Amino acid sequence: RRLNVKVVDDPENAERKALNIVLSADKATGWVSAYKSLDTDVPVEKERPTGVPLKFIPANTRGDLILRKGIKLKGARQVQRGAAEVLVSVFTRAAGEPGGHGLIFEAYNADTSYTTTLHVGASELLRQVNGREELLSEMQLKDTIEAMLYRLVIKPSAVGGLDLSIDIHLMPNLFDA
């Protein structure tokens, strides 16, 4: 199924445009009918984007599991309409890489099957721990992450689902020396 939409001049009023919408349902295989219905009359941009993307996103976007636990998140009750607990998993950004280089927080709601992911880079991690690099060492990383979980906030996403963020204003003295 597809919608064919065209903007045409309104035959009743020359100053206005009309919108023609037609729902087409092809009985052929989905990709075959879609391929046959490609409109090759549409002009192609003269300067098409080429080259390397601004940021590389690997196919496997998480590394080694550091921590997994069920927690109550600020804002979770309004999002989930009931239980405020979600399962949070924290991974390194790549397998075999130190957690201080970046972390991936993943929150899963078993009731709705929503999953949301937050990628936190090295500079943001340092900001969260007030520049104390020793807290991001391999020996202290798990304890640091457990403390950072107090700052996680979950919100409804504008497009459905959930948004996950870290609010440094929640417990601002958390990593003071």
C-alpha positions as a Markdown table, in Angstrom:
| # | Residue | x | y | z |
|---|---|---|---|---|
| 1 | Arg | 0.0 | 0.0 | 0.0 |
| 2 | Arg | 1.1 | 3.5 | -0.6 |
| 3 | Leu | -0.3 | 7.0 | -0.8 |
| 4 | Asn | 0.2 | 9.0 | -4.0 |
| 5 | Val | 0.1 | 12.7 | -3.3 |
| 6 | Lys | 0.1 | 15.5 | -5.8 |
| 7 | Val | -0.3 | 19.3 | -5.5 |
| 8 | Val | -2.2 | 20.7 | -8.5 |
| 9 | Asp | -3.8 | 24.0 | -9.4 |
| 10 | Asp | -7.3 | 24.3 | -8.0 |
| 11 | Pro | -9.7 | 24.3 | -11.1 |
| 12 | Glu | -12.3 | 26.4 | -9.2 |
| 13 | Asn | -9.9 | 29.1 | -7.9 |
| 14 | Ala | -6.7 | 30.0 | -9.8 |
| 15 | Glu | -5.0 | 31.5 | -6.6 |
| 16 | Arg | -5.2 | 28.2 | -4.7 |
| 17 | Lys | -3.7 | 24.8 | -4.9 |
| 18 | Ala | -5.5 | 21.5 | -4.4 |
| 19 | Leu | -4.1 | 18.3 | -2.9 |
| 20 | Asn | -4.9 | 15.0 | -4.6 |
| 21 | Ile | -4.4 | 11.9 | -2.5 |
| 22 | Val | -4.9 | 8.4 | -3.8 |
| 23 | Leu | -4.4 | 5.2 | -1.8 |
| 24 | Ser | -2.9 | 2.4 | -4.0 |
| 25 | Ala | -2.8 | -1.2 | -3.0 |
| 26 | Asp | -0.7 | -3.5 | -5.2 |
| 27 | Lys | -1.3 | -7.2 | -4.9 |
| 28 | Ala | 2.2 | -8.0 | -6.1 |
| 29 | Thr | 5.1 | -8.7 | -3.7 |
| 30 | Gly | 5.9 | -5.6 | -1.7 |
| 31 | Trp | 9.4 | -4.9 | -2.9 |
| 32 | Val | 8.6 | -5.8 | -6.5 |
| 33 | Ser | 5.7 | -3.4 | -6.7 |
| 34 | Ala | 7.7 | -0.7 | -4.9 |
| 35 | Tyr | 10.5 | -1.1 | -7.3 |
| 36 | Lys | 8.2 | -0.9 | -10.3 |
| 37 | Ser | 6.5 | 2.2 | -9.0 |
| 38 | Leu | 9.7 | 4.2 | -8.6 |
| 39 | Asp | 9.4 | 7.6 | -10.2 |
| 40 | Thr | 12.5 | 8.3 | -12.3 |
| 41 | Asp | 11.2 | 11.7 | -13.4 |
| 42 | Val | 12.1 | 13.3 | -10.0 |
| 43 | Pro | 15.3 | 15.4 | -10.6 |
| 44 | Val | 18.4 | 14.3 | -8.7 |
| 45 | Glu | 20.3 | 16.9 | -6.7 |
| 46 | Lys | 23.4 | 18.2 | -8.6 |
| 47 | Glu | 25.6 | 18.2 | -5.5 |
| 48 | Arg | 24.9 | 14.9 | -3.8 |
| 49 | Pro | 26.6 | 14.1 | -0.4 |
| 50 | Thr | 29.7 | 12.0 | -0.7 |
| 51 | Gly | 32.6 | 10.9 | 1.5 |
| 52 | Val | 32.8 | 9.8 | 5.1 |
| 53 | Pro | 29.9 | 10.6 | 7.5 |
| 54 | Leu | 30.6 | 13.1 | 10.2 |
| 55 | Lys | 30.5 | 10.5 | 12.9 |
| 56 | Phe | 31.1 | 6.7 | 12.5 |
| 57 | Ile | 28.4 | 4.6 | 14.2 |
| 58 | Pro | 29.5 | 0.9 | 14.4 |
| 59 | Ala | 27.0 | -1.9 | 13.8 |
| 60 | Asn | 27.6 | -3.3 | 17.3 |
| 61 | Thr | 27.1 | -0.2 | 19.5 |
| 62 | Arg | 27.9 | -1.6 | 22.9 |
| 63 | Gly | 30.9 | -3.3 | 24.4 |
| 64 | Asp | 31.5 | -5.2 | 27.7 |
| 65 | Leu | 28.7 | -5.3 | 30.3 |
| 66 | Ile | 29.8 | -3.5 | 33.5 |
| 67 | Leu | 26.6 | -3.4 | 35.5 |
| 68 | Arg | 22.9 | -4.5 | 35.2 |
| 69 | Lys | 20.3 | -3.8 | 37.9 |
| 70 | Gly | 16.7 | -2.9 | 38.4 |
| 71 | Ile | 16.3 | 0.6 | 39.7 |
| 72 | Lys | 13.7 | 3.3 | 40.2 |
| 73 | Leu | 14.3 | 6.3 | 37.9 |
| 74 | Lys | 13.1 | 9.9 | 38.3 |
| 75 | Gly | 10.2 | 10.3 | 36.0 |
| 76 | Ala | 9.7 | 6.6 | 35.4 |
| 77 | Arg | 6.3 | 6.5 | 37.1 |
| 78 | Gln | 4.7 | 9.1 | 34.7 |
| 79 | Val | 6.2 | 7.3 | 31.7 |
| 80 | Gln | 5.3 | 3.8 | 32.7 |
| 81 | Arg | 1.8 | 4.2 | 34.1 |
| 82 | Gly | 2.5 | 2.1 | 37.1 |
| 83 | Ala | 5.7 | 0.4 | 38.3 |
| 84 | Ala | 8.6 | 2.8 | 38.4 |
| 85 | Glu | 11.4 | 0.3 | 38.1 |
| 86 | Val | 13.3 | -0.3 | 34.9 |
| 87 | Leu | 16.2 | -2.7 | 34.2 |
| 88 | Val | 19.4 | -0.6 | 33.5 |
| 89 | Ser | 22.4 | -2.1 | 31.8 |
| 90 | Val | 25.7 | -0.2 | 31.5 |
| 91 | Phe | 28.2 | -1.2 | 28.8 |
| 92 | Thr | 31.6 | 0.1 | 27.7 |
| 93 | Arg | 31.4 | 1.8 | 24.3 |
| 94 | Ala | 33.4 | -1.0 | 22.6 |
| 95 | Ala | 34.5 | -4.5 | 23.6 |
| 96 | Gly | 37.8 | -4.5 | 25.4 |
| 97 | Glu | 37.9 | -0.7 | 25.8 |
| 98 | Pro | 38.1 | 1.1 | 29.2 |
| 99 | Gly | 34.9 | 2.5 | 30.5 |
| 100 | Gly | 36.5 | 5.9 | 31.0 |
| 101 | His | 36.5 | 6.3 | 27.2 |
| 102 | Gly | 32.7 | 6.2 | 27.1 |
| 103 | Leu | 29.7 | 4.4 | 28.5 |
| 104 | Ile | 26.3 | 3.2 | 27.1 |
| 105 | Phe | 23.4 | 3.3 | 29.5 |
| 106 | Glu | 20.4 | 1.2 | 28.4 |
| 107 | Ala | 17.1 | 1.2 | 30.2 |
| 108 | Tyr | 14.5 | -1.5 | 29.6 |
| 109 | Asn | 10.9 | -1.5 | 30.7 |
| 110 | Ala | 9.6 | -5.1 | 30.9 |
| 111 | Asp | 5.9 | -4.0 | 31.0 |
| 112 | Thr | 5.9 | -2.0 | 27.8 |
| 113 | Ser | 9.1 | -3.5 | 26.2 |
| 114 | Tyr | 10.4 | 0.0 | 25.6 |
| 115 | Thr | 14.2 | 0.2 | 25.5 |
| 116 | Thr | 16.1 | 3.5 | 25.5 |
| 117 | Thr | 19.8 | 4.0 | 25.1 |
| 118 | Leu | 22.1 | 6.9 | 26.2 |
| 119 | His | 25.7 | 7.2 | 24.8 |
| 120 | Val | 27.9 | 9.1 | 27.2 |
| 121 | Gly | 31.3 | 10.2 | 25.9 |
| 122 | Ala | 34.6 | 10.6 | 27.9 |
| 123 | Ser | 34.3 | 14.4 | 28.3 |
| 124 | Glu | 30.7 | 14.1 | 29.7 |
| 125 | Leu | 31.8 | 11.4 | 32.1 |
| 126 | Leu | 34.6 | 13.7 | 33.4 |
| 127 | Arg | 32.1 | 16.5 | 33.8 |
| 128 | Gln | 29.8 | 14.2 | 35.7 |
| 129 | Val | 32.5 | 13.2 | 38.2 |
| 130 | Asn | 33.8 | 16.8 | 38.6 |
| 131 | Gly | 37.0 | 16.0 | 36.6 |
| 132 | Arg | 38.1 | 13.3 | 39.0 |
| 133 | Glu | 39.8 | 10.9 | 36.5 |
| 134 | Glu | 40.6 | 8.3 | 39.3 |
| 135 | Leu | 36.8 | 7.6 | 39.6 |
| 136 | Leu | 36.8 | 6.3 | 36.0 |
| 137 | Ser | 39.7 | 3.9 | 36.5 |
| 138 | Glu | 39.0 | 0.2 | 36.1 |
| 139 | Met | 39.1 | -0.4 | 39.9 |
| 140 | Gln | 36.5 | 2.3 | 40.8 |
| 141 | Leu | 34.4 | 2.4 | 37.6 |
| 142 | Lys | 31.6 | 0.1 | 38.8 |
| 143 | Asp | 31.1 | 2.1 | 42.1 |
| 144 | Thr | 31.1 | 5.3 | 40.1 |
| 145 | Ile | 28.5 | 4.0 | 37.7 |
| 146 | Glu | 26.3 | 2.9 | 40.6 |
| 147 | Ala | 26.5 | 6.4 | 42.0 |
| 148 | Met | 25.7 | 7.9 | 38.6 |
| 149 | Leu | 22.5 | 5.9 | 38.4 |
| 150 | Tyr | 21.1 | 8.4 | 41.0 |
| 151 | Arg | 21.3 | 11.0 | 38.2 |
| 152 | Leu | 19.5 | 9.1 | 35.5 |
| 153 | Val | 16.2 | 10.6 | 34.3 |
| 154 | Ile | 13.7 | 8.9 | 32.1 |
| 155 | Lys | 11.1 | 10.9 | 30.1 |
| 156 | Pro | 8.5 | 10.2 | 27.4 |
| 157 | Ser | 9.9 | 10.7 | 24.0 |
| 158 | Ala | 8.3 | 13.1 | 21.6 |
| 159 | Val | 8.0 | 10.3 | 19.0 |
| 160 | Gly | 6.8 | 7.6 | 21.4 |
| 161 | Gly | 9.0 | 5.5 | 23.6 |
| 162 | Leu | 11.4 | 6.8 | 26.2 |
| 163 | Asp | 14.3 | 9.3 | 26.5 |
| 164 | Leu | 17.1 | 8.7 | 28.9 |
| 165 | Ser | 19.4 | 11.5 | 30.3 |
| 166 | Ile | 21.8 | 12.2 | 33.1 |
| 167 | Asp | 20.9 | 15.3 | 35.1 |
| 168 | Ile | 24.0 | 16.7 | 36.9 |
| 169 | His | 21.7 | 18.9 | 39.0 |
| 170 | Leu | 20.4 | 15.8 | 40.8 |
| 171 | Met | 22.7 | 15.2 | 43.7 |
| 172 | Pro | 25.2 | 17.9 | 42.5 |
| 173 | Asn | 27.7 | 17.1 | 45.3 |
| 174 | Leu | 27.8 | 13.4 | 44.5 |
| 175 | Phe | 31.5 | 13.3 | 43.4 |
| 176 | Asp | 32.9 | 16.1 | 45.5 |
| 177 | Ala | 36.3 | 15.2 | 47.0 |
